[in-house]
Structure formats: structure tokens, C-alpha cells
Amino acid sequence: MPLLNSILNWVNTKRLYSIDLFRKYPFEVQRDVLFELLKQGSKTEYGARYGFDGIRTIEEFQKRVPLVDYETIKPYIERLRQGEEKLLWPTDIKWFAKSSGTTQSKSKFIPVSNEALEDCHFRGARDVLAIYMNLYPDNNLLSGKGLTLGGSHQVDNFNMNSFYGDLSAILIENQPWWAEFIRTPSQKVALIPDWEEKLEKLTHETLNENVTSLAGVPSWNLVMIKHLLSYTGKSNLLEIWPNLELFMHGGVSFAPYREQFQKVIPSPNMHYMETYNASEGFFAIQDDPASDSMLLMLDYGIFYEFVPLDELTKPNPTALTIADVEVGRNYAMVITTNSGLWRYLIGDTVTFTSKHPHKIRITGRTRHFINVFGEEVIVENAERALEKACKATGALVAEYTAAPVYMGTDRKGCHEWFIEFVKQPSSIEEFARVLDSTLCEVNSDYEAKRAKNVTLDFPVVTQAVQGTFFEWMRQRGKLGGQNKVPRLSNTREYIDELLAIHNQLKSK
């Protein structure tokens, strides 16, 4: 162990120096990333179409190459999945990360190149450890194993050499051989596609391991933890894994889950680090435990642009590099990657909390918002309002989603919040009042529409029967892995499905 720690300290010191370099010279590092990507991309069909080999400036790149979404590049991806090569990226791509779809497509299949695996996803995982060990030099992380909740993968129907699955499954499948000695459960169990079967076998495999870290989406980790506690009869997770010290989380905001984790892991030495990684790439890491902002990682083979959210629907929206972004403004994130995504609108919205260095906070999704009445409520607004309502009423939220209630001939429009509580609020009326007043505080558009109840009426809070969200996700085939509950929607599609399940469970 001392020898391993010495080697890791040497490697981490070198890497931390590189991270410090892009903190100091962010634009220069990003410019170099772009032109290396263009050099590689010039060898592809897409590069030939847009004349990559003739691009000399960032401005020219933005002028020649269009902003795209998944539906725009889907024909290229379908061809890649059938075995064609050098369409978007010059090296062979056989892995596709399956993620939730768009309005037109049930699922998205994001290409994952070997370069993206090594220089982005795996580098991101290594950097999390490097930053953690620098923050907490007396850690004992490597004295035990890390537990990661993986997804599943299967052979693609189009081509026997083309595979798809959750990103977590792709990473497990491609990890170096020695990783099996420092992680749990076994690869065989981690890749079981059925969530409930995986949970049972994971329980038996990991109970006697010395688990020192967890990684994954907070909601599914809580499901796993509660299952372990129920199975063993223990009161908290430290009675099973006394040396647990780190949870690396991402995918959804941690704010609604923090108190629940602190109850099941009651240790002042437990640390939490947020990461921002997706099928399309690994983007940011929380490097300061006193702040929920994340450091944007600028040397992972990804070039970033940011479109002001209020310009997103314009024919030619402004796209800013990191040199020109403003702190506090909401942006749709655009990425150009070493998997061949060129000026791709990932669908996430972020705001910068700092430019020296560049730190961000995820504010939501370009499609996950409520704006039926001009109120422009985003996920960040929702999380802040729920957090305040919980504090005011002693509540704990397990899952939630919100949607509009449309105007009728005899009623005004409003928002309906469908919430499954771990701990009920002392007063649901007070919970709704604080929720509403906080939304007015953090969102001037919402406040204007709520003024005197003229446009938007007081919100409706509906308490879900326990297990409603789990059953909804189960029926949709989205248990475990990186699957997430949509928090906000501009339609009632999700909430009406949930209400139907809620009513069925309530009648039993």
C-alpha cells in the first residue's frame, strides 16, 4: 500500500499541475483542443462536408459548422451503427451509449470512441480521485473497494461488432483489467440488465467487502442502501461498511437527497463530490467541498460553446466561448467532442459561478422546464424552492415532478407538484406556501405571473403514495443505471401517467 500511494501521489501531482494550467490559461487550452479536433475531423465525411481543413479561426468554425441536435445527426449515427466508418470521427467506433430520447426518438445512441473513453471518461474518473486525495491527504480510500451501480449492455441489432448500453456499463466493459481488484460488485453482476435481480446479487457480493466509496445517481444509490439495511437489519450503512468515506454523485441535484444520505451514513468524515458526466462526455468536477459549483474540465478533448438561453430559439443564436461568458447568466451548453459530435446541443443548461477559474452549476435541461404561461421555471428554481419548503416544514423529498394545470373555462392555470415524501411535511399547506413564495423570490417571471393570481394561480401539491415513482420507472423499463425522473415538463404526459399509478396503488 505505501508503494501504491507513492506512485499515485507522483501521478496525481503531475495531473494537478495540468489542471492548474488550464485554470490559468483556459481560452488557450480550449483553442488548442478545438484545432486538434478539427485536424482529426478533417479525415471524416462530416469534416469534408464543412471544410474542416480550411478552418483557421474559432469564428470561422462557428460560421461554417451548424449547431445541431440529435435528430440532425441521427442519420450519421444510424450509418455508424451499421458498420460504416470515418463519418464523424476518423477512428473506429463500436460503442454507443444509450440514453433517454428526444421528442422524435425513443432513445439516443451516442457514439463513444476509444479516444473519448481514455482521454475523457476515464481521465475524468482519475481526476476525481486526484482532486479528492489532494483535498483529503489522510484518506484511506484505497484501503478498500469502490462500489459503482452499473447499467447493462447488449449486442446491437444492426451489427455484431456494434454494442450499446448505459454509459456506466460501457465504462465497466472497457475498464483496465486491474480495476476489478479495486471495485465491487463483479463485472458479471454489475452488468445484469434486470435491476431487481442485480440488487439481490449485489447485496450478497458486497456485504463482506470493505467498501470505502460509492458512485452513481443519488436516487438509485438510496434504493440500494435501503435494500441493504432492510436485508441486514442494520440501522445505518456504517454498520455494514465502517470505512466508507466518499460518495461520488451526479445525474441529478444532490440537494433533495443530502439529508437522507446523512441519516443513513451518520459520519462527519463522510465526503460528497459532485461530478457532471453524461453519455456525451465528462465535463466537470466539484473541487471545493464548501461550494456546490464544479470546475469545468477543459483538456478532455471537448470544445465548449454556450448559447444564451433566451437566444436558443433564434435562427442564428450567439454562441460564446469560455472567454466571453458571463457569471450568473443561463446558457445552453454546446459541445464538440473526440467522439465526433460537432457543435452538438447536449440539452443541458448551466450557469457560471466563476470565471477565474471557470466553474459551473447545472440549472436544468433545455426541454425540462415549465413555460406554459411565460413563467420560465427551470430545474434550478425548483430545487431551491423545494429545499426551502422542506426546511420550513421538516419534510424530506424522495422524488418529484411538476407540470402545468392548463387554464379552463372556470379556472386559471397553475402548476401541479407531484411529490413522494420520505418524511411528510408538518403542514402541506405551509409547504406549498413556501414553495410558491420561494419561486417568486428566485424567478421574476414566475413572480409577475403570480401577481394577484391574475395569470397563474396558487400551486397544487399532490402527495404520491409510496412507491409510485419506482413503479412508474419499472413500467417504463428504466430502473437503475443512469435513468432519472424528469423534474419539470411543459406537458402533462409524465404527471398524468404517475397519477394513474398513484390512484391504482391508493385503491389497493
XYZ file of C-alpha atoms in Angstrom:
508
model
C 0.000 0.000 0.000
C 2.766 2.591 0.793
C 4.366 1.922 -2.620
C 0.997 2.274 -4.373
C 0.295 5.530 -2.541
C 3.711 6.886 -3.514
C 3.124 6.092 -7.183
C -0.354 7.631 -7.077
C 0.909 10.768 -5.346
C 3.502 11.219 -8.092
C 0.916 10.712 -10.857
C -1.604 12.962 -9.126
C 0.939 15.752 -8.634
C 1.664 15.798 -12.361
C -2.035 15.811 -13.200
C -2.863 18.547 -10.698
C -0.203 20.692 -12.381
C -2.003 20.218 -15.746
C -5.330 21.138 -14.149
C -3.752 24.264 -12.719
C -2.511 25.104 -16.220
C -5.995 25.247 -17.747
C -7.243 27.189 -14.731
C -4.695 29.891 -15.630
C -4.963 29.695 -19.431
C -8.500 28.485 -20.167
C -9.037 30.043 -23.572
C -5.641 28.983 -24.906
C -6.178 25.387 -23.789
C -9.649 25.320 -25.336
C -8.389 26.784 -28.605
C -5.735 24.053 -28.824
C -8.390 21.408 -28.127
C -10.568 22.688 -30.966
C -7.837 22.693 -33.574
C -6.696 19.211 -32.619
C -10.307 18.051 -33.023
C -10.553 19.768 -36.409
C -7.305 18.106 -37.507
C -8.794 14.698 -36.693
C -12.224 15.599 -38.023
C -10.844 16.672 -41.409
C -10.353 12.967 -42.181
C -14.110 12.310 -41.978
C -17.133 12.689 -44.239
C -18.528 15.369 -41.926
C -15.215 17.228 -41.975
C -15.085 17.163 -45.767
C -18.657 18.439 -45.963
C -17.872 21.525 -43.882
C -14.275 22.075 -44.952
C -12.559 21.440 -41.642
C -9.095 21.518 -43.200
C -9.625 25.134 -44.243
C -10.759 26.467 -40.852
C -8.216 28.803 -39.274
C -10.163 30.589 -36.518
C -12.859 29.842 -33.963
C -15.102 32.400 -35.660
C -14.724 30.587 -38.980
C -15.532 27.268 -37.281
C -18.731 28.758 -35.862
C -19.656 30.259 -39.214
C -19.124 27.096 -41.275
C -20.349 24.377 -38.920
C -24.013 24.458 -37.851
C -25.398 23.919 -34.382
C -27.074 20.503 -34.302
C -29.228 18.348 -32.070
C -29.591 14.578 -32.028
C -32.232 14.431 -34.730
C -29.934 16.336 -37.105
C -27.033 13.904 -36.804
C -29.114 10.769 -36.281
C -28.686 9.646 -39.934
C -24.895 9.633 -39.446
C -25.228 7.654 -36.222
C -27.531 5.096 -37.835
C -24.908 4.557 -40.542
C -22.175 4.208 -37.913
C -24.201 1.572 -36.092
C -24.460 -0.393 -39.313
C -20.673 -0.519 -39.651
C -19.693 2.486 -41.771
C -16.526 4.275 -40.717
C -14.980 7.758 -40.746
C -18.314 9.543 -40.853
C -17.976 11.759 -37.772
C -14.661 10.627 -36.286
C -11.645 9.037 -38.031
C -11.158 6.025 -35.727
C -13.462 3.028 -35.499
C -16.464 3.457 -33.180
C -18.158 0.302 -31.937
C -19.702 1.556 -28.671
C -22.876 3.624 -28.387
C -24.163 4.991 -25.099
C -27.923 4.625 -24.926
C -29.694 7.480 -23.178
C -33.199 8.875 -22.909
C -34.590 10.056 -26.203
C -35.893 13.216 -27.788
C -39.434 14.045 -28.826
C -38.904 12.205 -32.109
C -36.698 9.320 -30.900
C -37.421 6.905 -28.052
C -33.694 6.582 -27.323
C -30.481 8.313 -28.308
C -27.369 6.341 -29.232
C -24.322 8.495 -28.567
C -21.060 7.374 -30.246
C -18.209 6.661 -27.820
C -14.752 6.488 -29.393
C -11.650 4.958 -27.827
C -10.252 8.482 -27.531
C -13.316 9.587 -25.576
C -13.027 6.592 -23.270
C -9.353 7.189 -22.484
C -8.963 10.969 -22.698
C -12.360 12.000 -21.354
C -14.362 9.459 -19.343
C -11.509 7.542 -17.704
C -9.435 10.684 -17.253
C -12.424 12.275 -15.528
C -12.676 9.345 -13.097
C -8.946 9.544 -12.367
C -9.174 13.303 -11.842
C -11.967 12.875 -9.286
C -9.606 10.700 -7.252
C -6.667 13.067 -7.761
C -8.698 16.052 -6.568
C -10.158 14.097 -3.650
C -6.752 12.882 -2.490
C -5.400 16.412 -2.728
C -8.315 17.744 -0.664
C -8.044 14.960 1.926
C -4.417 13.741 2.059
C -5.103 11.500 5.080
C -7.783 9.491 3.252
C -7.938 5.694 3.283
C -9.839 5.353 0.025
C -7.536 2.732 -1.468
C -7.655 0.515 1.585
C -10.960 -0.837 0.252
C -13.118 -1.001 -2.858
C -15.385 1.354 -4.743
C -18.983 0.320 -5.404
C -20.467 1.567 -8.655
C -24.020 0.884 -9.769
C -23.606 -0.003 -13.428
C -26.138 -0.369 -16.205
C -26.243 -3.084 -18.849
C -25.231 -3.554 -22.443
C -26.140 -5.840 -25.268
C -25.160 -6.582 -28.849
C -26.626 -4.013 -31.226
C -29.146 -5.483 -33.636
C -27.581 -3.741 -36.615
C -24.076 -5.159 -36.459
C -22.424 -7.883 -34.366
C -19.411 -5.589 -33.858
C -21.556 -2.694 -32.649
C -22.637 -2.545 -28.998
C -24.853 -0.283 -26.966
C -25.777 0.170 -23.331
C -25.742 2.602 -20.425
C -22.560 4.647 -20.278
C -21.732 3.084 -16.904
C -21.874 -0.367 -18.496
C -19.617 0.708 -21.364
C -17.074 2.057 -18.882
C -17.164 -1.168 -16.845
C -16.772 -3.243 -20.007
C -13.744 -1.242 -21.142
C -12.001 -0.646 -17.827
C -8.435 -1.959 -17.405
C -8.086 -5.496 -16.053
C -6.691 -4.369 -12.708
C -9.793 -2.279 -11.956
C -11.619 -5.483 -10.990
C -9.408 -5.647 -7.885
C -10.461 -2.217 -6.583
C -14.159 -2.184 -7.432
C -17.274 -4.148 -6.498
C -19.560 -5.874 -7.431
C -18.030 -8.162 -10.037
C -18.415 -7.202 -13.675
C -20.844 -10.085 -14.156
C -23.209 -8.714 -11.502
C -22.671 -5.060 -12.401
C -23.904 -5.703 -15.936
C -27.057 -7.652 -15.073
C -29.815 -5.855 -17.027
C -32.654 -6.567 -14.570
C -32.429 -4.046 -11.723
C -34.135 -6.151 -9.049
C -32.042 -9.234 -9.822
C -28.902 -7.083 -9.819
C -29.833 -5.624 -6.432
C -30.200 -9.071 -4.867
C -26.895 -10.400 -6.227
C -25.080 -7.144 -5.492
C -26.209 -7.427 -1.871
C -24.738 -10.905 -1.468
C -21.474 -9.974 -3.188
C -20.747 -6.723 -1.384
C -21.844 -7.251 2.220
C -18.480 -8.703 3.251
C -16.369 -6.307 1.197
C -14.530 -3.319 2.639
C -16.351 -0.646 0.648
C -14.772 2.807 1.022
C -16.570 4.693 -1.761
C -19.837 4.753 -3.695
C -20.511 6.230 -7.123
C -23.653 6.860 -9.112
C -27.018 8.606 -9.218
C -28.223 9.542 -5.679
C -31.759 8.173 -6.067
C -30.700 4.665 -7.143
C -27.948 4.545 -4.523
C -30.568 5.312 -1.872
C -32.715 2.449 -3.156
C -29.670 0.158 -2.875
C -28.786 1.408 0.615
C -32.327 0.935 1.922
C -32.380 -2.577 0.467
C -29.079 -3.401 2.205
C -30.322 -2.033 5.533
C -33.603 -3.938 5.232
C -31.783 -7.179 4.338
C -29.263 -6.926 7.176
C -31.463 -5.282 9.814
C -28.777 -2.645 10.373
C -29.703 0.922 11.280
C -27.135 2.678 9.096
C -24.646 1.904 6.353
C -21.567 2.339 8.562
C -22.606 -0.808 10.435
C -22.049 -2.646 7.139
C -19.132 -0.648 5.725
C -17.437 1.186 8.617
C -14.668 2.620 6.412
C -16.989 4.304 3.904
C -15.736 7.837 3.274
C -16.767 9.092 -0.193
C -19.853 9.279 -2.408
C -19.219 10.497 -5.966
C -22.594 11.539 -7.299
C -24.109 13.069 -10.399
C -27.055 12.923 -12.762
C -29.481 14.861 -10.565
C -29.216 17.594 -7.955
C -27.967 16.259 -4.631
C -29.847 18.871 -2.564
C -33.089 16.840 -2.108
C -31.077 13.760 -1.079
C -28.357 15.209 1.173
C -30.278 14.879 4.451
C -31.312 11.313 3.637
C -27.691 10.313 2.997
C -26.549 11.980 6.202
C -29.105 9.899 8.122
C -28.090 6.552 6.626
C -24.357 7.440 6.731
C -24.030 9.330 10.053
C -20.348 10.227 9.908
C -18.611 13.633 9.962
C -15.843 12.007 7.926
C -18.150 11.151 5.020
C -17.407 13.267 1.942
C -19.519 14.043 -1.115
C -18.224 15.081 -4.534
C -20.468 16.036 -7.425
C -19.458 15.226 -10.981
C -21.013 16.254 -14.258
C -20.683 13.389 -16.689
C -23.058 12.187 -19.356
C -23.164 9.841 -22.329
C -21.636 12.619 -24.423
C -18.657 13.245 -22.150
C -17.216 14.007 -18.732
C -17.473 17.744 -18.150
C -16.924 18.990 -14.606
C -15.844 18.054 -11.064
C -16.571 19.618 -7.701
C -13.154 20.661 -6.394
C -14.215 22.658 -3.341
C -16.328 20.917 -0.662
C -17.564 24.307 0.573
C -19.231 25.082 -2.767
C -21.631 23.131 -4.983
C -20.080 24.641 -8.121
C -17.988 22.387 -10.357
C -14.732 23.061 -12.162
C -15.187 22.819 -15.940
C -12.531 20.396 -17.192
C -11.036 21.992 -20.297
C -8.499 19.416 -21.558
C -10.645 16.310 -22.068
C -10.901 16.592 -25.858
C -14.081 18.673 -25.667
C -14.505 22.218 -27.010
C -17.261 24.187 -25.287
C -19.628 26.874 -26.515
C -22.508 28.473 -24.654
C -25.715 29.849 -26.156
C -27.689 32.333 -24.004
C -30.938 30.536 -23.223
C -33.076 33.451 -24.375
C -31.460 33.197 -27.832
C -31.801 29.449 -28.279
C -34.912 29.653 -30.470
C -33.472 32.329 -32.763
C -32.369 31.328 -36.302
C -28.722 32.275 -35.654
C -28.146 32.346 -31.897
C -24.948 33.729 -30.413
C -22.510 31.029 -29.298
C -19.883 32.169 -26.804
C -16.541 30.592 -25.930
C -15.429 30.473 -22.326
C -13.611 33.773 -22.900
C -16.908 35.652 -23.295
C -19.380 34.005 -20.920
C -20.874 35.986 -18.038
C -21.272 34.884 -14.449
C -24.901 34.280 -13.461
C -26.367 34.018 -16.974
C -28.209 30.882 -18.078
C -26.692 29.079 -21.087
C -27.464 26.061 -23.235
C -24.246 24.066 -23.496
C -22.797 23.161 -26.903
C -20.015 20.597 -27.249
C -17.576 19.475 -29.929
C -16.018 16.169 -28.873
C -13.444 13.483 -29.587
C -16.303 11.115 -30.420
C -17.352 13.180 -33.430
C -20.122 15.357 -32.036
C -19.697 18.713 -33.793
C -21.358 21.760 -32.238
C -23.867 19.492 -30.538
C -26.580 20.895 -28.267
C -26.412 18.453 -25.402
C -29.708 19.635 -23.907
C -28.319 20.810 -20.558
C -28.363 24.359 -19.253
C -25.674 25.760 -16.972
C -24.718 28.990 -15.297
C -21.189 30.139 -14.479
C -20.487 30.912 -10.848
C -16.894 31.952 -11.548
C -14.588 32.699 -14.490
C -11.285 32.538 -12.611
C -11.335 29.571 -12.758
C -14.374 28.552 -14.856
C -16.891 26.946 -12.521
C -20.443 25.985 -13.370
C -23.677 24.838 -11.844
C -26.225 22.750 -13.772
C -29.516 24.631 -13.953
C -31.653 22.155 -15.895
C -32.499 20.884 -19.339
C -33.433 22.835 -22.434
C -36.532 20.632 -22.669
C -37.231 20.237 -18.937
C -38.914 23.448 -17.837
C -42.386 24.921 -17.393
C -43.194 27.901 -19.565
C -46.856 27.486 -20.479
C -47.761 30.875 -19.028
C -44.478 32.727 -19.677
C -43.113 31.874 -16.216
C -39.895 30.150 -17.438
C -39.405 27.939 -14.374
C -36.226 25.856 -14.639
C -34.937 22.938 -12.552
C -32.593 25.121 -10.507
C -35.590 27.249 -9.421
C -37.484 24.097 -8.466
C -34.611 22.635 -6.423
C -34.119 25.852 -4.448
C -37.838 26.212 -3.735
C -38.198 22.587 -2.626
C -35.142 22.811 -0.398
C -36.579 25.859 1.372
C -40.046 24.297 1.700
C -38.508 21.156 3.218
C -36.531 23.176 5.759
C -39.633 25.149 6.729
C -41.779 22.064 7.296
C -39.304 19.328 8.254
C -40.073 17.381 5.091
C -37.840 15.067 3.071
C -38.498 14.551 -0.645
C -37.821 11.183 -2.278
C -38.876 12.064 -5.849
C -40.892 14.745 -7.577
C -42.056 16.080 -10.893
C -44.083 19.156 -11.816
C -46.277 20.134 -14.743
C -48.807 22.775 -15.706
C -52.516 22.646 -14.996
C -53.988 24.290 -18.069
C -56.480 27.136 -17.976
C -60.125 26.129 -18.309
C -63.374 27.998 -18.752
C -63.883 28.047 -14.987
C -60.292 28.023 -13.688
C -56.945 29.742 -14.008
C -53.778 27.917 -14.856
C -51.331 26.775 -12.174
C -48.546 24.274 -11.517
C -49.081 20.843 -10.039
C -46.241 19.400 -7.957
C -46.412 15.626 -7.607
C -44.151 14.687 -4.688
C -43.279 11.419 -2.982
C -42.060 12.219 0.538
C -39.693 10.223 2.705
C -40.872 12.383 5.598
C -44.190 14.197 5.414
C -44.218 17.984 5.890
C -45.662 19.259 9.166
C -48.197 21.127 7.041
C -48.768 20.542 3.336
C -50.354 23.988 3.097
C -47.241 25.639 4.560
C -45.045 23.524 2.270
C -46.977 24.789 -0.766
C -46.863 28.381 0.501
C -43.068 28.359 0.955
C -42.621 26.606 -2.377
C -44.655 29.297 -4.093
C -43.058 32.254 -2.307
C -39.537 30.955 -2.979
C -40.280 30.548 -6.671
C -41.363 34.187 -6.646
C -38.064 35.127 -4.961
C -35.824 33.298 -7.417
C -37.782 33.811 -10.649
C -39.121 37.252 -11.582
C -41.169 35.852 -14.485
C -42.965 33.467 -12.150
C -43.480 36.290 -9.665
C -45.020 38.502 -12.357
C -47.424 35.772 -13.483
C -48.414 35.024 -9.866
C -49.120 38.694 -9.029
C -52.645 38.906 -7.639
C -53.376 35.448 -9.111
C -54.219 37.129 -12.407
C -52.355 34.763 -14.772
C -51.138 31.937 -12.568
C -52.959 30.535 -9.551
C -51.509 29.103 -6.336
C -49.720 25.771 -6.960
C -51.286 22.389 -6.247
C -49.133 19.945 -4.256
C -50.180 16.300 -4.629
C -48.648 13.746 -2.255
C -47.762 10.498 -4.010
C -48.324 7.079 -2.496
C -45.019 5.446 -1.505
C -43.508 3.518 -4.415
C -45.336 5.424 -7.156
C -42.201 6.691 -8.882
C -40.444 3.333 -8.595
C -43.411 1.578 -10.201
C -43.579 4.210 -12.956
C -39.879 3.768 -13.754
C -40.299 -0.019 -13.627
C -43.171 0.049 -16.114
C -41.069 2.207 -18.441
C -38.111 -0.200 -18.221
C -35.923 2.455 -16.599
C -34.900 1.003 -13.254
C -31.335 1.646 -12.118
C -28.350 2.789 -14.137
C -28.393 6.417 -15.204
C -32.161 6.680 -15.546
C -33.628 9.813 -13.970
C -37.108 11.120 -13.245
C -37.929 14.190 -15.406
C -38.296 17.012 -12.898
C -40.225 19.564 -14.963
C -42.327 19.215 -18.064
C -44.215 21.642 -20.256
C -46.903 18.992 -20.812
C -48.869 16.676 -18.502
C -47.690 13.439 -20.127
C -45.475 12.288 -17.228
C -47.568 13.543 -14.350
C -50.786 12.014 -15.706
C -49.075 8.612 -16.006
C -47.818 8.962 -12.438
C -51.241 9.978 -11.161
C -52.778 6.889 -12.758
C -50.288 4.633 -10.923
C -50.777 6.641 -7.727
C -54.541 6.066 -7.889
C -54.054 2.336 -8.530
C -51.734 1.972 -5.521
C -54.038 4.083 -3.365
C -57.035 1.879 -4.147
C -55.254 -1.319 -3.040
